[in-house]
CSV table of C-alpha atoms and ligand atoms in Angstrom, one decimal:
chain,number,residue,atom,x,y,z
V,1,MET,CA,-37.4,47.7,119.3
V,2,SER,CA,-36.2,49.7,116.8
V,3,LYS,CA,-38.5,52.7,116.0
V,4,VAL,CA,-38.4,51.6,112.2
V,5,GLU,CA,-38.7,47.6,110.9
V,6,VAL,CA,-36.4,47.1,107.8
V,7,SER,CA,-37.0,44.4,106.1
V,8,ALA,CA,-36.2,42.9,102.7
V,9,ILE,CA,-38.0,43.7,99.5
V,10,PRO,CA,-39.2,39.9,97.9
V,11,LEU,CA,-37.0,38.4,95.5
V,12,ALA,CA,-39.7,38.1,92.9
V,13,GLN,CA,-39.6,42.4,93.5
V,14,MET,CA,-35.8,42.6,93.9
V,15,ARG,CA,-35.7,41.2,90.3
V,16,THR,CA,-37.2,43.6,88.3
V,17,HIS,CA,-34.9,46.0,89.8
V,18,ARG,CA,-32.3,48.0,87.4
V,19,SER,CA,-29.1,48.1,89.2
V,20,THR,CA,-26.0,46.1,88.5
V,21,LYS,CA,-26.8,43.7,91.1
V,22,TRP,CA,-29.3,42.4,89.1
V,23,ARG,CA,-28.3,42.9,85.9
V,24,ASP,CA,-25.1,40.9,86.1
V,25,PHE,CA,-26.4,37.4,86.0
V,26,PRO,CA,-28.5,35.8,84.4
V,27,GLY,CA,-32.6,35.3,86.0
V,28,ASP,CA,-32.0,32.0,87.7
V,29,VAL,CA,-29.2,33.1,89.5
V,30,LEU,CA,-29.3,34.4,93.4
V,31,PRO,CA,-27.4,37.5,93.0
V,32,MET,CA,-25.5,37.7,96.4
V,33,ALA,CA,-22.4,39.4,95.0
V,34,VAL,CA,-22.7,43.1,94.9
V,35,ALA,CA,-22.7,45.2,98.1
V,36,GLU,CA,-26.2,47.0,98.3
V,37,MET,CA,-29.4,45.8,100.6
V,38,ASP,CA,-32.4,44.7,99.2
V,39,PHE,CA,-34.5,46.8,101.2
V,40,ALA,CA,-36.3,49.6,100.8
V,41,ILE,CA,-34.5,52.8,101.6
V,42,ALA,CA,-35.5,55.1,104.3
V,43,GLU,CA,-39.0,57.1,103.9
V,44,PRO,CA,-37.7,60.4,104.4
V,45,ILE,CA,-35.4,60.1,101.9
V,46,ARG,CA,-37.9,58.3,99.8
V,47,ALA,CA,-40.2,61.7,100.4
V,48,LEU,CA,-37.1,64.0,99.4
V,49,LEU,CA,-36.5,62.1,96.7
V,50,LEU,CA,-40.1,61.8,94.9
V,51,ASP,CA,-40.6,65.7,95.9
V,52,MET,CA,-37.6,66.6,93.7
V,53,VAL,CA,-38.7,64.3,90.9
V,54,SER,CA,-42.2,65.3,90.8
V,55,LYS,CA,-41.2,69.2,90.6
V,56,SER,CA,-38.5,68.3,88.1
V,57,ASP,CA,-35.8,69.6,90.9
V,58,LEU,CA,-33.0,67.9,89.0
V,59,GLY,CA,-30.4,70.1,88.0
V,60,TYR,CA,-26.8,71.1,88.7
V,61,LEU,CA,-25.4,70.7,92.2
V,62,GLY,CA,-24.5,73.7,93.7
V,63,SER,CA,-23.3,74.7,96.8
V,64,VAL,CA,-24.8,72.1,99.7
V,65,PRO,CA,-23.7,72.9,103.2
V,66,GLU,CA,-26.2,70.6,104.6
V,67,VAL,CA,-24.0,67.4,103.4
V,68,ALA,CA,-21.5,69.0,105.9
V,69,THR,CA,-24.0,69.8,109.0
V,70,SER,CA,-25.6,66.6,108.8
V,71,PHE,CA,-22.8,64.5,108.7
V,72,ALA,CA,-21.2,66.4,111.8
V,73,TYR,CA,-24.2,66.2,113.2
V,74,PHE,CA,-24.7,62.5,112.9
V,75,ALA,CA,-20.5,62.0,114.0
V,76,LYS,CA,-21.4,63.5,117.1
V,77,LYS,CA,-24.4,61.7,118.1
V,78,ARG,CA,-23.0,58.1,116.6
V,79,TRP,CA,-19.5,58.4,117.7
V,80,ASN,CA,-19.3,61.8,119.6
V,81,TRP,CA,-16.8,62.9,117.3
V,82,ILE,CA,-16.5,66.7,116.2
V,83,VAL,CA,-16.5,67.2,113.2
V,84,ASP,CA,-15.5,70.7,111.3
V,85,PRO,CA,-18.4,71.3,108.5
V,86,GLU,CA,-15.5,73.5,106.7
V,87,GLN,CA,-13.4,70.6,105.9
V,88,ILE,CA,-15.7,68.6,103.8
V,89,HIS,CA,-15.7,68.2,100.2
V,90,ILE,CA,-17.9,66.7,98.1
V,91,VAL,CA,-16.9,64.3,95.3
V,92,THR,CA,-18.8,62.0,93.2
V,93,ASP,CA,-18.1,58.7,95.4
V,94,VAL,CA,-15.9,56.9,97.4
V,95,GLY,CA,-14.1,55.8,94.0
V,96,VAL,CA,-13.7,59.0,92.7
V,97,GLY,CA,-13.2,60.6,95.9
V,98,ALA,CA,-9.5,58.4,96.4
V,99,VAL,CA,-8.7,59.0,92.9
V,100,GLU,CA,-8.5,62.4,93.5
V,101,VAL,CA,-7.2,62.4,96.9
V,102,LEU,CA,-4.7,60.0,95.7
V,103,ARG,CA,-3.4,62.4,93.0
V,104,VAL,CA,-2.9,65.6,95.6
V,105,LEU,CA,-1.0,63.2,98.0
V,106,THR,CA,1.3,61.5,95.4
V,107,THR,CA,3.2,61.5,92.1
V,108,PRO,CA,3.0,58.4,90.0
V,109,GLY,CA,5.1,55.9,90.5
V,110,ASP,CA,5.4,56.7,94.4
V,111,LYS,CA,4.4,53.6,96.7
V,112,ILE,CA,1.1,52.6,98.4
V,113,LEU,CA,0.6,50.4,101.2
V,114,ILE,CA,-2.7,47.7,101.0
V,115,ASN,CA,-3.1,45.1,103.6
V,116,SER,CA,-5.1,42.3,101.1
V,117,PRO,CA,-7.4,40.3,101.5
V,118,VAL,CA,-9.2,44.0,101.1
V,119,TYR,CA,-12.3,45.6,98.6
V,120,HIS,CA,-11.3,45.2,95.2
V,121,ASN,CA,-11.2,48.7,93.8
V,122,PHE,CA,-8.3,49.8,96.5
V,123,SER,CA,-6.3,48.2,93.5
V,124,THR,CA,-7.8,49.9,90.8
V,125,TRP,CA,-7.7,53.2,92.0
V,126,ILE,CA,-4.0,52.5,92.2
V,127,ASP,CA,-3.6,51.4,89.2
V,128,GLU,CA,-5.8,54.3,88.3
V,129,THR,CA,-3.4,56.8,89.7
V,130,HIS,CA,-0.3,54.6,88.4
V,131,LEU,CA,1.2,54.1,92.0
V,132,THR,CA,3.1,51.1,92.8
V,133,LYS,CA,1.2,49.0,95.1
V,134,VAL,CA,2.9,47.0,98.0
V,135,ASP,CA,0.7,44.4,99.9
V,136,VAL,CA,1.4,43.2,103.5
V,137,PRO,CA,-1.1,40.9,103.6
V,138,PHE,CA,-3.0,40.4,106.8
V,139,GLY,CA,-2.1,36.7,108.9
V,140,ASP,CA,-4.6,33.7,108.0
V,141,ALA,CA,-7.9,33.2,109.0
V,142,GLN,CA,-6.3,31.2,112.0
V,143,SER,CA,-4.2,33.8,113.5
V,144,GLY,CA,-7.6,36.2,113.4
V,145,TRP,CA,-6.7,38.2,110.4
V,146,ALA,CA,-3.7,39.1,112.6
V,147,ILE,CA,-2.1,42.8,111.3
V,148,ASP,CA,1.7,42.3,110.6
V,149,PHE,CA,3.0,45.6,111.9
V,150,ALA,CA,7.0,44.2,111.7
V,151,GLU,CA,6.0,44.1,108.1
V,152,ILE,CA,4.2,47.3,107.8
V,153,GLU,CA,6.9,48.9,109.7
V,154,LYS,CA,9.2,47.6,107.0
V,155,ALA,CA,7.0,48.4,104.0
V,156,TYR,CA,7.0,52.3,105.8
V,157,ARG,CA,10.5,52.4,106.3
V,158,SER,CA,11.5,51.7,102.5
V,159,GLY,CA,9.7,55.1,101.3
V,160,ILE,CA,5.9,54.6,100.9
V,161,LYS,CA,3.8,57.8,100.3
V,162,VAL,CA,0.2,56.4,101.4
V,163,HIS,CA,-1.0,54.1,103.6
V,164,LEU,CA,-5.0,53.0,102.7
V,165,LEU,CA,-7.4,51.9,104.9
V,166,CYS,CA,-10.7,49.9,104.8
V,167,HIS,CA,-11.8,51.1,108.2
V,168,PRO,CA,-14.2,49.0,108.8
V,169,HIS,CA,-13.0,46.6,107.1
V,170,ASN,CA,-14.4,44.5,104.0
V,171,PRO,CA,-14.5,41.4,103.5
V,172,LEU,CA,-13.1,40.5,106.6
V,173,GLY,CA,-15.9,42.7,108.5
V,174,ARG,CA,-13.4,43.5,111.2
V,175,VAL,CA,-13.5,47.1,112.8
V,176,TYR,CA,-10.1,48.6,113.9
V,177,SER,CA,-9.4,49.2,117.6
V,178,ARG,CA,-8.2,52.3,119.0
V,179,GLU,CA,-5.0,50.6,119.6
V,180,GLU,CA,-4.3,49.5,116.4
V,181,LEU,CA,-5.1,53.0,114.8
V,182,LEU,CA,-3.1,54.3,117.3
V,183,LYS,CA,0.0,52.1,115.9
V,184,PHE,CA,-0.6,53.4,112.2
V,185,VAL,CA,-0.9,56.7,113.2
V,186,ALA,CA,2.8,56.7,115.3
V,187,LEU,CA,4.2,54.7,112.6
V,188,ALA,CA,3.2,57.2,109.8
V,189,LYS,CA,4.6,59.9,111.8
V,190,THR,CA,7.7,58.5,112.0
V,191,TYR,CA,8.0,57.7,108.4
V,192,GLY,CA,6.0,60.3,106.8
V,193,VAL,CA,3.2,58.6,105.4
V,194,TYR,CA,-0.3,59.9,104.5
V,195,ILE,CA,-3.0,57.7,105.6
V,196,VAL,CA,-6.4,57.4,103.6
V,197,SER,CA,-9.1,55.8,105.9
V,198,ASP,CA,-12.1,54.4,103.9
V,199,GLU,CA,-14.7,54.8,106.3
V,200,ILE,CA,-17.5,54.0,103.8
V,201,HIS,CA,-19.2,50.9,106.0
V,202,ALA,CA,-18.7,52.9,109.5
V,203,PRO,CA,-22.2,53.6,110.0
V,204,LEU,CA,-23.2,49.7,109.7
V,205,THR,CA,-20.7,48.6,112.7
V,206,PHE,CA,-22.9,46.5,115.0
V,207,SER,CA,-23.8,47.5,118.9
V,208,GLU,CA,-21.2,45.3,120.4
V,209,SER,CA,-18.1,46.8,118.6
V,210,GLU,CA,-16.8,50.5,119.1
V,211,PHE,CA,-16.3,52.2,115.3
V,212,VAL,CA,-13.5,54.4,116.5
V,213,PRO,CA,-13.2,57.3,113.7
V,214,PHE,CA,-9.2,57.6,112.1
V,215,LEU,CA,-9.6,61.6,112.5
V,216,SER,CA,-10.9,61.2,115.9
V,217,LEU,CA,-7.7,60.0,117.3
V,218,GLY,CA,-6.2,63.3,118.0
V,219,GLN,CA,-3.5,65.6,116.6
V,220,ASP,CA,-1.2,63.2,115.4
V,221,ALA,CA,-3.7,61.3,112.9
V,222,GLN,CA,-5.1,64.9,112.0
V,223,ASP,CA,-1.6,65.8,110.7
V,224,VAL,CA,-1.4,62.7,108.4
V,225,GLY,CA,-4.9,61.7,107.6
V,226,ILE,CA,-7.5,62.0,105.2
V,227,THR,CA,-11.1,60.2,105.4
V,228,ILE,CA,-13.4,59.5,103.0
V,229,THR,CA,-16.7,58.3,103.4
V,230,ALA,CA,-20.4,58.2,102.0
V,231,ALA,CA,-24.0,57.6,103.3
V,232,SER,CA,-24.4,55.6,100.3
V,233,LYS,CA,-23.5,52.3,101.6
V,234,ALA,CA,-24.9,52.2,105.0
V,235,TRP,CA,-28.5,54.0,103.1
V,236,ASN,CA,-28.4,52.3,100.3
V,237,LEU,CA,-28.1,55.1,97.4
V,238,ALA,CA,-24.9,53.6,95.4
V,239,GLY,CA,-26.8,54.8,92.3
V,240,LEU,CA,-27.1,58.3,93.7
V,241,LYS,CA,-23.6,59.9,93.6
V,242,CYS,CA,-22.4,61.6,96.3
V,243,ALA,CA,-19.7,61.0,99.0
V,244,PHE,CA,-17.2,63.1,100.5
V,245,ALA,CA,-13.3,63.5,102.1
V,246,LEU,CA,-12.8,65.2,105.1
V,247,SER,CA,-9.3,66.2,107.2
V,248,GLN,CA,-9.5,67.7,110.3
V,249,GLY,CA,-7.0,70.3,111.1
V,250,PRO,CA,-4.4,72.6,109.0
V,251,VAL,CA,-1.8,70.4,107.4
V,252,MET,CA,-4.3,68.2,105.7
V,253,HIS,CA,-6.9,70.5,105.1
V,254,ALA,CA,-4.3,72.3,102.9
V,255,LYS,CA,-3.8,69.2,101.0
V,256,LEU,CA,-7.6,68.9,100.5
V,257,GLN,CA,-7.9,72.7,99.1
V,258,GLU,CA,-5.7,71.4,96.0
V,259,LEU,CA,-8.7,68.9,94.9
V,260,PRO,CA,-10.2,70.2,91.8
V,261,GLU,CA,-12.7,73.0,92.3
V,262,ALA,CA,-14.9,70.7,89.3
V,263,THR,CA,-14.6,67.2,92.0
V,264,HIS,CA,-17.3,68.8,94.0
V,265,TYR,CA,-19.9,69.6,91.0
V,266,ARG,CA,-19.0,65.8,89.8
V,267,ALA,CA,-21.6,64.5,92.6
V,268,SER,CA,-25.2,64.7,92.0
V,269,LEU,CA,-27.8,66.9,93.2
V,270,LEU,CA,-29.9,63.8,94.4
V,271,GLY,CA,-27.4,62.4,96.3
V,272,ALA,CA,-25.9,65.5,97.8
V,273,PHE,CA,-29.7,66.0,99.5
V,274,ALA,CA,-30.4,62.3,100.0
V,275,THR,CA,-27.2,62.0,101.9
V,276,ALA,CA,-27.6,65.2,104.2
V,277,THR,CA,-31.0,63.7,104.9
V,278,ALA,CA,-29.9,60.5,105.5
V,279,PHE,CA,-27.0,61.9,108.1
V,280,ALA,CA,-30.2,64.2,109.6
V,281,GLU,CA,-33.1,62.0,109.5
V,282,GLY,CA,-32.1,58.9,108.9
V,283,SER,CA,-30.6,57.4,112.1
V,284,ASP,CA,-34.0,55.4,113.0
V,285,TRP,CA,-34.1,53.8,109.8
V,286,LEU,CA,-30.0,52.9,110.1
V,287,ASP,CA,-30.9,51.3,113.6
V,288,GLY,CA,-33.8,49.4,112.2
V,289,ALA,CA,-31.0,48.1,109.3
V,290,LEU,CA,-28.7,47.2,111.7
V,291,LYS,CA,-31.3,45.1,113.7
V,292,THR,CA,-32.4,43.1,110.4
V,293,LEU,CA,-28.4,42.6,109.6
V,294,ASP,CA,-27.7,41.3,113.1
V,295,GLU,CA,-30.4,39.0,112.6
V,296,ASN,CA,-29.3,38.2,109.3
V,297,ARG,CA,-25.6,37.3,110.4
V,298,ARG,CA,-26.7,35.3,113.2
V,299,PHE,CA,-29.3,33.2,111.0
V,300,LEU,CA,-26.4,32.5,108.3
V,301,LYS,CA,-24.4,31.1,111.0
V,302,LYS,CA,-27.1,29.2,112.6
V,303,ILE,CA,-28.0,27.5,109.0
V,304,LEU,CA,-24.2,26.8,107.9
V,305,SER,CA,-24.0,25.2,111.1
V,306,GLU,CA,-26.6,23.3,110.1
V,307,LYS,CA,-25.8,22.4,106.8
V,308,LEU,CA,-22.8,23.0,106.0
V,309,PRO,CA,-21.2,22.8,109.4
V,310,THR,CA,-17.3,22.6,107.9
V,311,VAL,CA,-17.0,26.0,106.1
V,312,GLY,CA,-15.5,28.9,108.3
V,313,TYR,CA,-17.4,31.6,109.0
V,314,GLU,CA,-17.1,34.5,111.7
V,315,ILE,CA,-20.0,36.8,112.2
V,316,PRO,CA,-18.1,40.2,111.4
V,317,GLU,CA,-18.7,43.2,113.1
V,318,CYS,CA,-19.8,45.2,110.7
V,319,SER,CA,-22.1,45.5,107.8
V,320,TYR,CA,-23.5,43.1,105.4
V,321,LEU,CA,-20.7,40.4,103.9
V,322,ALA,CA,-20.0,37.3,105.3
V,323,TRP,CA,-16.1,36.0,104.3
V,324,LEU,CA,-16.7,32.3,104.1
V,325,ASP,CA,-14.0,29.9,103.7
V,326,LEU,CA,-14.5,26.6,101.6
V,327,SER,CA,-11.7,25.3,101.7
V,328,SER,CA,-13.2,22.2,103.2
V,329,LEU,CA,-15.4,22.1,100.5
V,330,ASN,CA,-13.2,20.6,97.5
V,331,VAL,CA,-14.9,22.5,94.6
V,332,GLY,CA,-12.0,22.9,92.6
V,333,GLN,CA,-9.7,26.3,92.5
V,334,SER,CA,-12.5,28.8,92.0
V,335,PRO,CA,-15.2,28.2,94.6
V,336,ALA,CA,-16.9,31.5,93.6
V,337,GLU,CA,-17.2,29.4,89.8
V,338,PHE,CA,-18.4,26.4,91.0
V,339,LEU,CA,-21.4,28.1,93.2
V,340,LEU,CA,-22.2,29.7,89.6
V,341,ASN,CA,-22.1,27.2,87.8
V,342,LYS,CA,-23.2,24.4,89.8
V,343,ALA,CA,-25.3,25.8,92.6
V,344,ARG,CA,-26.5,29.1,90.5
V,345,VAL,CA,-25.5,31.6,93.2
V,346,GLY,CA,-23.7,34.6,92.1
V,347,ILE,CA,-20.6,35.3,95.0
V,348,ASN,CA,-17.5,37.2,94.9
V,349,GLY,CA,-14.6,35.2,94.8
V,350,GLY,CA,-12.1,35.4,97.3
V,351,GLU,CA,-9.1,35.7,94.8
V,352,THR,CA,-10.9,39.2,93.6
V,353,PHE,CA,-9.6,40.7,97.8
V,354,GLY,CA,-6.3,39.2,96.9
V,355,PRO,CA,-3.7,36.7,96.3
V,356,HIS,CA,-4.1,34.4,99.2
V,357,THR,CA,-7.8,34.1,99.8
V,358,GLY,CA,-8.8,32.3,96.6
V,359,GLN,CA,-10.7,29.3,98.8
V,360,PHE,CA,-13.1,32.7,100.1
V,361,VAL,CA,-15.8,33.8,98.7
V,362,ARG,CA,-18.0,37.3,100.2
V,363,LEU,CA,-21.5,36.8,100.3
V,364,ASN,CA,-24.1,39.7,100.7
V,365,PHE,CA,-26.6,38.8,103.4
V,366,ALA,CA,-28.8,42.2,103.1
V,367,THR,CA,-31.4,40.0,101.6
V,368,GLY,CA,-34.3,38.0,103.1
V,369,GLN,CA,-33.6,34.8,105.2
V,370,ASP,CA,-35.8,32.8,102.7
V,371,VAL,CA,-33.3,33.9,100.1
V,372,LEU,CA,-30.0,33.3,102.5
V,373,GLU,CA,-31.4,29.5,103.0
V,374,GLU,CA,-32.1,29.3,99.3
V,375,ALA,CA,-28.9,30.1,98.8
V,376,VAL,CA,-27.4,27.7,101.3
V,377,ASN,CA,-29.6,24.5,100.0
V,378,ARG,CA,-28.2,25.7,96.7
V,379,ILE,CA,-24.9,25.2,97.5
V,380,LEU,CA,-25.7,21.9,99.8
V,381,LYS,CA,-27.0,20.0,96.6
V,382,ALA,CA,-24.3,21.1,94.3
V,383,LEU,CA,-21.7,19.6,96.5
Q,1,LIG,C1,-14.3,50.0,101.3
Q,1,LIG,C2,-15.5,50.1,100.4
Q,1,LIG,N1,-15.2,51.3,99.9
Q,1,LIG,C3,-15.9,51.9,98.6
Q,1,LIG,C4,-17.0,51.4,97.6
Q,1,LIG,C5,-17.6,51.9,97.2
Q,1,LIG,O1,-18.2,52.7,97.3
Q,1,LIG,P1,-18.3,54.1,96.2
Q,1,LIG,O2,-19.4,53.4,95.7
Q,1,LIG,O3,-18.6,55.3,96.6
Q,1,LIG,O4,-17.4,54.3,95.0
Q,1,LIG,C6,-17.5,50.1,98.7
Q,1,LIG,C7,-18.4,49.2,97.9
Q,1,LIG,O5,-18.6,48.0,98.5
Q,1,LIG,C8,-16.7,49.5,99.7
Q,1,LIG,O6,-16.9,48.3,100.3
């Protein structure tokens, strides 16, 4: 039994929200694309923000050691991972953090490895830093999205500078195992590759899976790795703008010291204190949110098996993004376009995440079960 019950805000109320999820589509569309949750935020964070706003405490961001100390506290408690607060650098968001870290680690033209399908902004960060993208895709769904280590080694050997990891993985919903991560570490050490691990979804790992922080893997991982993460995904605070990059050891610590000083000040005051509160006082809410998301990922499985049994869906190990194979529905080249036009369900098309997954869509299930059922009913009716 969770100490905090987290349930979805009713759809009519969500439709008054100002975030991009609620402005991207016309009012008759069910928006299930952007990765925000339709849940009320944790009470300690709400109280903090109300207090700051009511006191007009909205100035510039100075030193906020609470972000680092609270994350170190959370990492120890949640993952038994000892983090050095001195090696945490605040950045605006994970996107800005990734771009700034890549600027430190690379020069334009360097090769960077990704594994598609993957969070689409990996490509925008690569374009922004003028790097050359090399893609070693996962195997197909039948292979369980197998990691192609042989091709990855081949790519590393060809002179990759950075391997950008999505850990846990969006949109596949998988958590890399310790063995898989150690293989990356060994290869990275051999071929002189840096690994940047985007761990924004990590606190949302479901209890049956183990999330292994990249930098907890020991000295070799610490020599090659930088992690970028935030409280924003797990506690639903994306609009507040605060994330951080961290290292664990002298080699990468020295690299992070090269981040421009201004990177810190470009995060927001509300975001930094909300982040500190999330990690320090937000675990009960997080457990409540995970319980609701666990129910939703299973509910989605149940209604899909009843109403759209040919749709492929593996229950994800983390977060709230369902990766659905719609190829059996034969709805044309872009299932996402079909769903928007014919079912009025707004969803991310698989082509956004990589060149081989056009028949997939990504559906956000951090909403009410009534909304999930309505979405499935709309799709069924449109076929
Ligand atoms: C893997 C991953 N990284 C980063 C982000 C975005 O983070 P931010 O808003 O802090 O840039 C997302 C958002 O969904 C994501 O899924």
